[in-house]
Every structure is written in C-alpha cells, then in structure tokens.
XYZ file of C-alpha atoms in Angstrom:
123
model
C -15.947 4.584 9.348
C -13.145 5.658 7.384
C -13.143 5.228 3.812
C -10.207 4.762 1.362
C -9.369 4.831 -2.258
C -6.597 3.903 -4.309
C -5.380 5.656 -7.314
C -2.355 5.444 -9.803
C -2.470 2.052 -11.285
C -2.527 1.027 -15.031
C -0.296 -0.893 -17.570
C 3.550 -0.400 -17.644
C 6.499 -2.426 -19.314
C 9.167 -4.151 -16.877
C 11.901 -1.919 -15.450
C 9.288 0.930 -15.289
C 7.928 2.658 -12.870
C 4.215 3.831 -11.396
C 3.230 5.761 -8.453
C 0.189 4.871 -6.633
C -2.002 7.080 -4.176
C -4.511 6.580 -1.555
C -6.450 9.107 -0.185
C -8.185 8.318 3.398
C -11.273 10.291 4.859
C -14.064 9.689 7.338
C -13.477 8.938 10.639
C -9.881 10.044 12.343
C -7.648 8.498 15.029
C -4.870 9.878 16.727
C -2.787 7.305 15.772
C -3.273 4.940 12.943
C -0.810 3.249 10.386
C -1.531 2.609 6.349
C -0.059 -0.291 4.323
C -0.129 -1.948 0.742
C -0.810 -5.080 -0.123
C -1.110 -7.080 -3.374
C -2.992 -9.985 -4.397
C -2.159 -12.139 -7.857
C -4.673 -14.024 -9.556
C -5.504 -16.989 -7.939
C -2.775 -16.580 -5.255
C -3.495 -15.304 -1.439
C -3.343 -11.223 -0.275
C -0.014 -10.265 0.706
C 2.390 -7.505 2.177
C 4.074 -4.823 0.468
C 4.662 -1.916 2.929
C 4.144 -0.202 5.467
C 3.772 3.015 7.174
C 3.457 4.184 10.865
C 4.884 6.481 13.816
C 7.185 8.301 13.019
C 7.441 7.532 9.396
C 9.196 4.261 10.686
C 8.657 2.289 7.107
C 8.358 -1.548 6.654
C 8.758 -3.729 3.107
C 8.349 -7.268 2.037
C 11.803 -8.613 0.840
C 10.306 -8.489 -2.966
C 10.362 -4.929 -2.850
C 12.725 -3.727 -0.774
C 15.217 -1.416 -3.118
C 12.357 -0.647 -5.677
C 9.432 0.508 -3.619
C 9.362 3.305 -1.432
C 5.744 4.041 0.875
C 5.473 7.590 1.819
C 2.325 9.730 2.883
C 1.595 13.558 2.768
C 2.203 16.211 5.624
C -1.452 15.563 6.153
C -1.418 12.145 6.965
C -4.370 11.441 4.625
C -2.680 10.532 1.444
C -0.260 7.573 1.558
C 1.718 6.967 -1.541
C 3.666 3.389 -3.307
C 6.193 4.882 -5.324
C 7.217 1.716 -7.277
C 10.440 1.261 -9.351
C 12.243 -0.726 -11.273
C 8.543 -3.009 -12.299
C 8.883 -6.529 -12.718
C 5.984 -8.659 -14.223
C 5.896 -10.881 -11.048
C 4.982 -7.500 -9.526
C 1.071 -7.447 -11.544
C -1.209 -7.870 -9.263
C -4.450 -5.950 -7.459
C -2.876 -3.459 -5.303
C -4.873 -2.533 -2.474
C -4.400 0.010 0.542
C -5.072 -0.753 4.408
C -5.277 1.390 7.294
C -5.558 0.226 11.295
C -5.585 2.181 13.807
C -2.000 0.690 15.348
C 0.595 3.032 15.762
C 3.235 1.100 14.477
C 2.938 -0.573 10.827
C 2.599 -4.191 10.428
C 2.678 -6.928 7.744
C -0.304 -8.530 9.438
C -3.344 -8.494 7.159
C -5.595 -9.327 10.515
C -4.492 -5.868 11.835
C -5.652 -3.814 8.980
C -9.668 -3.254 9.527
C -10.117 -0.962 6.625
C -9.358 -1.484 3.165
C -9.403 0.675 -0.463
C -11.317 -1.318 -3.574
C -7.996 -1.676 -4.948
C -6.283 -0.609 -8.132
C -4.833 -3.394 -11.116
C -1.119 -3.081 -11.819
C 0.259 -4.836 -14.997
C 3.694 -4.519 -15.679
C 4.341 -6.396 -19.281
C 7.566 -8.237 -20.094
C-alpha cells in the first residue's frame, strides 16, 4: 500500500500565497506520477496538477500562472506551491499518486489518495 499525507494548508487572504506538501511512503514503484486535486463544498473533486516522467508538469486552466507542482530529489515529497490565492481557490486540497508514468487529470487513474488538507483564502 502506499500511504500519503498532505501538509501546508490553513487560512490566507486573496493575492497570498501557501505552499502545500505531501509526503508518500509504503510501497514503491518504479514509475509512478502524483497530482492535486481540490474539491469545494458541495461541488465534485477536480484537477489541479500534475506531476510525472521527467518532471513533465500538467495544470488545470484555473491555475495555470499561479501554481507551480514540484517534488523533492527523492521523489517522495511532492509540493503545490500556490500564488497569487483567490477565494474561488478554498477548497479541500487533496494529493493522488498512480502508478502511471505520465501525469494525468483523470481522477479514475489515481488509486491512492492523502486525507486532504482545507485551504481558505478570505476576500
């Protein structure tokens, strides 16, 4: 199994900026890709980035220019440096990992997932 959990959240003011952390362990691949997703109250899971060979990065259009998905030398930690906060960006933030190569918006390809960790940026 591999386990994963998300760090780095909390309460911010719009145009600021957190940094969030996951840190996997358990069971390792020789491949695998990590993502972040988001879910609002009331409103459906969905893709923020992600994060696969070759550091090849992928971003929902809502974030693209403010968020930036990174992960250690490792491979273990994967970070969501997040910039330039909006209030439509609150939500649960949680972190994925599957053991594709290449990074996908595809929740159905993600077979592990963090607890998740609230964001709340205030206007």
């Amino acid at each position: 199994q591999v386990q994963l959990v998300e760090s780095g959240g909390g309460l911010v003011q719009a145009g600021g900026s957190l940094r969030l952390s996951c840190s996997r362990s358990g069971r390792t691949f020789s491949s695998y890709s990590m993502a972040w997703f988001r879910q609002a109250p009331g409103k459906e899971r969905v893709f923020v980035a992600a994060i696969g060979w070759g550091e090849l990065t992928l971003y929902a259009d809502s974030v693209k220019g403010r968020f930036t998905i990174s992960r250690d030398n490792t491979g273990n930690t994967v970070y969501l440096q997040m910039n330039s906060l909006k209030p439509e960006d609150t939500a649960v933030y949680y972190c994925a990992a599957s053991t594709r190569g290449a990074g996908t918006s595809l929740i159905s390809a993600y077979p592990y997932w963090g607890q998740g960790t609230q964001v709340t940026v205030s206007s």
